[in-house]
Coordinates of N, CA and C in Angstrom, one line a residue:
X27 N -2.4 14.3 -2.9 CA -3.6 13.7 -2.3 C -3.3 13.4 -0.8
X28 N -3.9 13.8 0.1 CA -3.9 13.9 1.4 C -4.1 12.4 2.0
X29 N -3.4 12.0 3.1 CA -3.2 10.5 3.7 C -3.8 10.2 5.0
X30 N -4.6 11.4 5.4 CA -5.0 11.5 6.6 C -6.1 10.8 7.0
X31 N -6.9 9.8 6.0 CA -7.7 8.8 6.2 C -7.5 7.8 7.1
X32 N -8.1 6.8 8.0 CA -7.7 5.5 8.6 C -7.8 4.7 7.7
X33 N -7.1 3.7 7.8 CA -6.7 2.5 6.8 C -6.6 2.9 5.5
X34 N -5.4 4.0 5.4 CA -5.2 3.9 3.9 C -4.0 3.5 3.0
X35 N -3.5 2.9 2.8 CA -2.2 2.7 2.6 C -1.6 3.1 1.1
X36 N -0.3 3.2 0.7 CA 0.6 3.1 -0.1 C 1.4 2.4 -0.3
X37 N 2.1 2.0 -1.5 CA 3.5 1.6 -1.4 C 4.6 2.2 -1.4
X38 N 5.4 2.2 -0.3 CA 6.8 2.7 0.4 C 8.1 1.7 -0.2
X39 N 8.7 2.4 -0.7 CA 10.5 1.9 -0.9 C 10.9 1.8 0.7
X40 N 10.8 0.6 1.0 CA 11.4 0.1 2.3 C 12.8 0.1 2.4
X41 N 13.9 0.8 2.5 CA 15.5 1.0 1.9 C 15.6 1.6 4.0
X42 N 17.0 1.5 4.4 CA 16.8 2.1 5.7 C 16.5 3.9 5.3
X43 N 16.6 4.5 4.3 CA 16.2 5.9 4.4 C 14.8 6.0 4.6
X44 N 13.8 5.0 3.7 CA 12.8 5.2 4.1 C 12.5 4.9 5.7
X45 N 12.9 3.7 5.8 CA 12.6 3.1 7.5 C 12.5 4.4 8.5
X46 N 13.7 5.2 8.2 CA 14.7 6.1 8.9 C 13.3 7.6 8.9
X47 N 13.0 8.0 7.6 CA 12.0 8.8 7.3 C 10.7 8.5 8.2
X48 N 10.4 7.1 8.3 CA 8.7 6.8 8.8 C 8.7 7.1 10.5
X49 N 10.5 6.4 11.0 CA 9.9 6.2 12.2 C 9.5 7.7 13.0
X50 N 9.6 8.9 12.9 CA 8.6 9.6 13.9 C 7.3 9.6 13.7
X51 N 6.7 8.6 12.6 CA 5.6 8.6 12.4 C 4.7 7.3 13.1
X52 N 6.4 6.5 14.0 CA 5.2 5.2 14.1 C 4.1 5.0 15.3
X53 N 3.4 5.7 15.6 CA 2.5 6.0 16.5 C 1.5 5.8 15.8
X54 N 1.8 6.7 14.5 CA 0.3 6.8 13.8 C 0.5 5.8 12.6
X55 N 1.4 4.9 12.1 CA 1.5 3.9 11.2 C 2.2 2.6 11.5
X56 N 1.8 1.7 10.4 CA 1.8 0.4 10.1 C 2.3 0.3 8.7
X57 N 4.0 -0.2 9.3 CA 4.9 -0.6 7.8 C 5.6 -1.5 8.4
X58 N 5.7 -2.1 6.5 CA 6.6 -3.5 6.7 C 7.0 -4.3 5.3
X59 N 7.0 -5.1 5.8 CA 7.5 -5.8 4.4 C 5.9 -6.5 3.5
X60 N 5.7 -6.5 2.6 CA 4.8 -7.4 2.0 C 5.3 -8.4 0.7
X61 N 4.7 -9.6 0.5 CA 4.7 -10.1 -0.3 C 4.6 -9.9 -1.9
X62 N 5.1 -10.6 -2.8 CA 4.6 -10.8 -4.2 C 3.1 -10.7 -4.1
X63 N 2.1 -11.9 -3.7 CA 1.2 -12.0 -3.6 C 0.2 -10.9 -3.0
X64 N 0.4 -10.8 -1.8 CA -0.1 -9.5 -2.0 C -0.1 -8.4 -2.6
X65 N 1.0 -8.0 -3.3 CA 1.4 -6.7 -4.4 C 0.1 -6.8 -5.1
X66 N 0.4 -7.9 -5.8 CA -0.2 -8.5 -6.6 C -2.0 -8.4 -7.0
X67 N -2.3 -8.6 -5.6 CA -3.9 -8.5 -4.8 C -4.2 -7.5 -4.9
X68 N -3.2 -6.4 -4.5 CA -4.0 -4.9 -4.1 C -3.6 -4.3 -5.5
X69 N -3.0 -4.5 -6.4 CA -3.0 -4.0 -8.1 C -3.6 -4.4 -8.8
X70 N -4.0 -6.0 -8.6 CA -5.1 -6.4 -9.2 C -6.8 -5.9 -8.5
X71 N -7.0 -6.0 -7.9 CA -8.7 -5.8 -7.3 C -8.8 -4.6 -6.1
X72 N -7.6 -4.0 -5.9 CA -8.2 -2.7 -5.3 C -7.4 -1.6 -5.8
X73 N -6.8 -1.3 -7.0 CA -5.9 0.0 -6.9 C -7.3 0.7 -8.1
X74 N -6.9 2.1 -7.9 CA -7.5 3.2 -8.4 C -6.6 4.2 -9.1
X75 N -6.8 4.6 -10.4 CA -6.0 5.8 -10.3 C -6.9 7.0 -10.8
X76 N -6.3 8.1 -11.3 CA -7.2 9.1 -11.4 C -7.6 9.4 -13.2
X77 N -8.1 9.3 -13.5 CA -8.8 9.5 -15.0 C -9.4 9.8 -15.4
X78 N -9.0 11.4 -16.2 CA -9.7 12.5 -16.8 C -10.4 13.3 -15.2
X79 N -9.2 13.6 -14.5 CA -9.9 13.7 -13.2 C -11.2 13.2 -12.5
X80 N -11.0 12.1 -12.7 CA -12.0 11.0 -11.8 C -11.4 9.4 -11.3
X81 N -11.4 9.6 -10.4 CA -11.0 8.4 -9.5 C -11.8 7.2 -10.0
X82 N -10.7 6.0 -10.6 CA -11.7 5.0 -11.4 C -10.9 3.6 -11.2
X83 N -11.5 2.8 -11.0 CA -10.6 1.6 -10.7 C -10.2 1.1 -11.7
X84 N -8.7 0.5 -11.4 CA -7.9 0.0 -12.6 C -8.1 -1.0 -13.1
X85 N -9.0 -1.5 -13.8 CA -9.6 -3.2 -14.1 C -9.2 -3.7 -14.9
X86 N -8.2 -3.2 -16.4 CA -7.8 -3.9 -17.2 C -6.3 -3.3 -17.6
X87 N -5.9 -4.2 -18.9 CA -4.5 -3.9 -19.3 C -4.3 -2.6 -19.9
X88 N -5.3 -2.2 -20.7 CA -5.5 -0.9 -21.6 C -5.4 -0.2 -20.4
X89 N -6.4 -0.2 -19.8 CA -5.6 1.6 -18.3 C -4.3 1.8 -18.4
X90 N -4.1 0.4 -18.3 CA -2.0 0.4 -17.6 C -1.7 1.2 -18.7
X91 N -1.8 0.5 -20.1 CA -0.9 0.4 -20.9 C -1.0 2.0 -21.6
X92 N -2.3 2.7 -21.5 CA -2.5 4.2 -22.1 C -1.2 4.7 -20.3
X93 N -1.8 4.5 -19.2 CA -0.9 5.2 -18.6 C 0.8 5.0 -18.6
X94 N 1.3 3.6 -18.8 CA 2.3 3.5 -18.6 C 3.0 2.9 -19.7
X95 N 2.7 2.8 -20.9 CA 3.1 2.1 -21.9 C 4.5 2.5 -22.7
X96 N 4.7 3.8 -22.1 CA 5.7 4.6 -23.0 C 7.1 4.0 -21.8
X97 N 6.5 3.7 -20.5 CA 7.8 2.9 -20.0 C 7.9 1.5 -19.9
X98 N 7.4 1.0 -20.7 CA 7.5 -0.6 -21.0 C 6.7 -1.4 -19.7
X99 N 5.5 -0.5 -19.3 CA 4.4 -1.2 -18.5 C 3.7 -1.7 -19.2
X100 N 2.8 -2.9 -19.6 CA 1.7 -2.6 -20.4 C 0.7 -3.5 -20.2
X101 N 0.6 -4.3 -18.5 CA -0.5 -4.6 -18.2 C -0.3 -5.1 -16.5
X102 N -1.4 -5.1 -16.0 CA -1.3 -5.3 -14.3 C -0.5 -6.2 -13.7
X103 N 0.0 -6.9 -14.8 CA 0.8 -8.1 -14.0 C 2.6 -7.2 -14.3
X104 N 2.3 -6.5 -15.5 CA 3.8 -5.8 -15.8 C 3.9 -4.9 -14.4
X105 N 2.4 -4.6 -13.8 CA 3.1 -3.3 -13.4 C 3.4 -3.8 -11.4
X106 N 2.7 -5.0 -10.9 CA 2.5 -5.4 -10.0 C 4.1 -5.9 -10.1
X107 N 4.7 -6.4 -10.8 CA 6.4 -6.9 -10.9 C 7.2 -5.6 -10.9
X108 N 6.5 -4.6 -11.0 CA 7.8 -3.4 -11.2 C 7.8 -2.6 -9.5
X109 N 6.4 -2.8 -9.1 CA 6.1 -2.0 -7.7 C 7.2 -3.4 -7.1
X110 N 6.7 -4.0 -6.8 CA 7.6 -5.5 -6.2 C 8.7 -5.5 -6.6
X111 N 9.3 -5.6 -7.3 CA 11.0 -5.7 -7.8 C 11.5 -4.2 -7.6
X112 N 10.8 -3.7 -7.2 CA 11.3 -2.1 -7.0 C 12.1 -1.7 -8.5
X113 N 11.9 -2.2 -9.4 CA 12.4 -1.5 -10.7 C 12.7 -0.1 -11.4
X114 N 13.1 -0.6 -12.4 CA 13.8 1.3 -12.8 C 12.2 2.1 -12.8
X115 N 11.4 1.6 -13.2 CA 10.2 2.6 -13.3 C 9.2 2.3 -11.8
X116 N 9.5 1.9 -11.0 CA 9.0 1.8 -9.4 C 8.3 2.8 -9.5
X117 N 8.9 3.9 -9.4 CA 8.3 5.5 -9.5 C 7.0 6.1 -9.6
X118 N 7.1 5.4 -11.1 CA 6.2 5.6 -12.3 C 5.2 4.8 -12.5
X119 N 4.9 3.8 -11.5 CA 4.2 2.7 -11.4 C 3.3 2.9 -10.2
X120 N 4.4 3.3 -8.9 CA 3.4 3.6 -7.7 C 2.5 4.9 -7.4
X121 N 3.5 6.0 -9.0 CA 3.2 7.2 -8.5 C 1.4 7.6 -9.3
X122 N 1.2 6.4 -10.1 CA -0.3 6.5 -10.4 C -1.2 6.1 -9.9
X123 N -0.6 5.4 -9.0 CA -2.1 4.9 -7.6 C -2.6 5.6 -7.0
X124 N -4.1 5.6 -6.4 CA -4.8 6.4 -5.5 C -4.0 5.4 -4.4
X125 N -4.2 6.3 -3.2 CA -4.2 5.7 -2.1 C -5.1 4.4 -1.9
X126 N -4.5 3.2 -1.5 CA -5.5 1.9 -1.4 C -6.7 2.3 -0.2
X127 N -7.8 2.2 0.2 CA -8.7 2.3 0.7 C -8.8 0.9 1.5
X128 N -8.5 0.2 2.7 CA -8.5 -1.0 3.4 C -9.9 -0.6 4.3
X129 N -9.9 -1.9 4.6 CA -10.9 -2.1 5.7 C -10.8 -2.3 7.5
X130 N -11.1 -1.2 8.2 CA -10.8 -1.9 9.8 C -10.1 -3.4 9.8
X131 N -9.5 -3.3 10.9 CA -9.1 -4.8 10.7 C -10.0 -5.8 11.6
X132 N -9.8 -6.5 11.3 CA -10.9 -7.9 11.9 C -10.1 -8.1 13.7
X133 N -11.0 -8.1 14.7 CA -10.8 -9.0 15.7 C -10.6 -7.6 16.9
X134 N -11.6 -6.5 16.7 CA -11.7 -5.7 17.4 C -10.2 -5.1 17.7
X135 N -9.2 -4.8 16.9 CA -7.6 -4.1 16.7 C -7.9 -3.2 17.3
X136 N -8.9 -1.8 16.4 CA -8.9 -0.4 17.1 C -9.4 -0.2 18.7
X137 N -10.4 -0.7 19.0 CA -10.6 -0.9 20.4 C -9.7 -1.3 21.2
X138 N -9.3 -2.3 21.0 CA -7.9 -2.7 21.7 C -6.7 -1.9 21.8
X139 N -6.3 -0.8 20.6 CA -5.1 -0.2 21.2 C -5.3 1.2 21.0
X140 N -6.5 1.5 21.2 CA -7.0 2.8 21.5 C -6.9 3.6 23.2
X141 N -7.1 2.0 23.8 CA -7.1 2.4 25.1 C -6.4 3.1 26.1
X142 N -5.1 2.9 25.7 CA -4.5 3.6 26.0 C -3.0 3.8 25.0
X143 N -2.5 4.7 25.0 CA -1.1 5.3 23.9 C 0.1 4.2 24.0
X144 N 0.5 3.6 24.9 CA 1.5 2.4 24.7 C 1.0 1.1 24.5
X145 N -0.1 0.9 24.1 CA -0.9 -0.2 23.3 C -0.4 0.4 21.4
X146 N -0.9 1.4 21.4 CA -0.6 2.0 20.1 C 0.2 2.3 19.8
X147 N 1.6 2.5 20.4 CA 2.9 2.3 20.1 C 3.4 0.9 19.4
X148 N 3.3 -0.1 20.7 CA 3.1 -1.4 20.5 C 2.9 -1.8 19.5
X149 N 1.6 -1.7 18.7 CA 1.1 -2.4 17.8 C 1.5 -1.5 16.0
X150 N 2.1 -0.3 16.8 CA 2.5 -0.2 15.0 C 3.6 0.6 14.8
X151 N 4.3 1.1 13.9 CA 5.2 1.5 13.5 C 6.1 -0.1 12.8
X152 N 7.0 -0.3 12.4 CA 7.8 -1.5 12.0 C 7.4 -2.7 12.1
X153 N 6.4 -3.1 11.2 CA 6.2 -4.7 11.6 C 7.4 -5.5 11.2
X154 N 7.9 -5.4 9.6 CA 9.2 -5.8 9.1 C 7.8 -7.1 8.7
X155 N 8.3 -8.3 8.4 CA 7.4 -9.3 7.7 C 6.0 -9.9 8.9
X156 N 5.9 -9.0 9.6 CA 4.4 -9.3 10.4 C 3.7 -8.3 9.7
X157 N 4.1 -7.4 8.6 CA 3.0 -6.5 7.8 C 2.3 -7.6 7.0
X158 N 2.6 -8.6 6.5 CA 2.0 -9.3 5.8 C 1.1 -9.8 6.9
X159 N 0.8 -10.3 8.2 CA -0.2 -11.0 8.7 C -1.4 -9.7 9.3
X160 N -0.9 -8.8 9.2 CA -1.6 -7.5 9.6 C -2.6 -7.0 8.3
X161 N -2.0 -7.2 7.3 CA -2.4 -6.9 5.7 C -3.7 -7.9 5.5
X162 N -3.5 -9.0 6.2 CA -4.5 -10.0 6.0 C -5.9 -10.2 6.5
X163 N -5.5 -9.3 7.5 CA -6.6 -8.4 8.1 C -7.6 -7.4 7.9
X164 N -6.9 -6.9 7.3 CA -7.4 -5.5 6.5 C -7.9 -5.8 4.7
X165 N -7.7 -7.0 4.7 CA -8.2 -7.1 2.9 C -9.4 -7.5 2.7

C-alpha cells in the first residue's frame, strides 16, 4: 500500500537502524517517539485493516482476535501492548494496519513551512519525544 498521502502515518521500530533508514527521508517526514497513550488512541479509534478486501475499521475484539488470535493477540488492548512493547509479534500486529489517515495539523503548520525548504527541514525529520506534541495536533 502506497504512503504517498499527506498525513499518513505508521508505526516504525524506532531502533538506530531504523533512525539510520528514515533520515534521507527527513525532508518529507515526521518521526519520533510516541507514548502508550497514544498507541493506544490510534488502535483504539482510528486504525483500519483490510477485510475480505475492504478497508474496515477495527472496532472490536473479534476483528483482532479472527486476525490475530493464533498469535496470542486477542483484543485491542492485547494488540496496542504488543505495537508499544515492541514484542515478539510487533510484526504481526503492525503489519495488519492500514495506514492511519491524520488530520492537517492545527495552527496553520503547512503554510508556515511551505514557504520556504529550510523551514521544512526544520520542522521535520527526528522529533525524538516532540513527536508526541506534534501527534496532538494532528488527532
Amino acid at each position: 500500500m502506497g504512503l504517498n498521502k499527506k498525513y499518513n502515518a505508521v508505526f516504525v521500530k524506532l531502533d538506530e537502524a531504523g533512525i539510520t533508514s528514515l533520515k534521507p527521508l527527513d525532508a518529507y517526514l515526521a518521526y519520533g517517539y510516541i507514548s502508550k497513550k497514544s498507541v493506544e488512541e490510534l488502535v483504539h479509534r482510528r486504525a483500519f485493516i483490510i477485510n475480505e478486501g475492504v478497508r474496515t475499521a477495527l472496532r472490536d475484539n473479534v476483528m483482532v482476535e479472527n486476525k490475530l488470535g493464533k498469535k496470542g493477540i486477542i483484543c485491542l488492548d492485547d494488540m496496542s501492548h504488543e505495537i508499544f512493547s515492541l514484542g515478539d509479534e510487533y510484526n504481526a500486529a503492525k503489519n495488519i494496519l492500514c495506514p492511519f489517515k491524520l488530520s492537517a495539523p492545527v495552527g496553520g503548520y503547512e503554510k508556515k513551512i511551505l514557504k520556504k525548504h529550510d523551514d521544512v527541514e526544520s520542522k521535520a525529520g527526528f522529533l525524538g519525544k516532540d513527536m508526541e506534541d506534534f501527534l496532538a495536533k494532528i488527532l
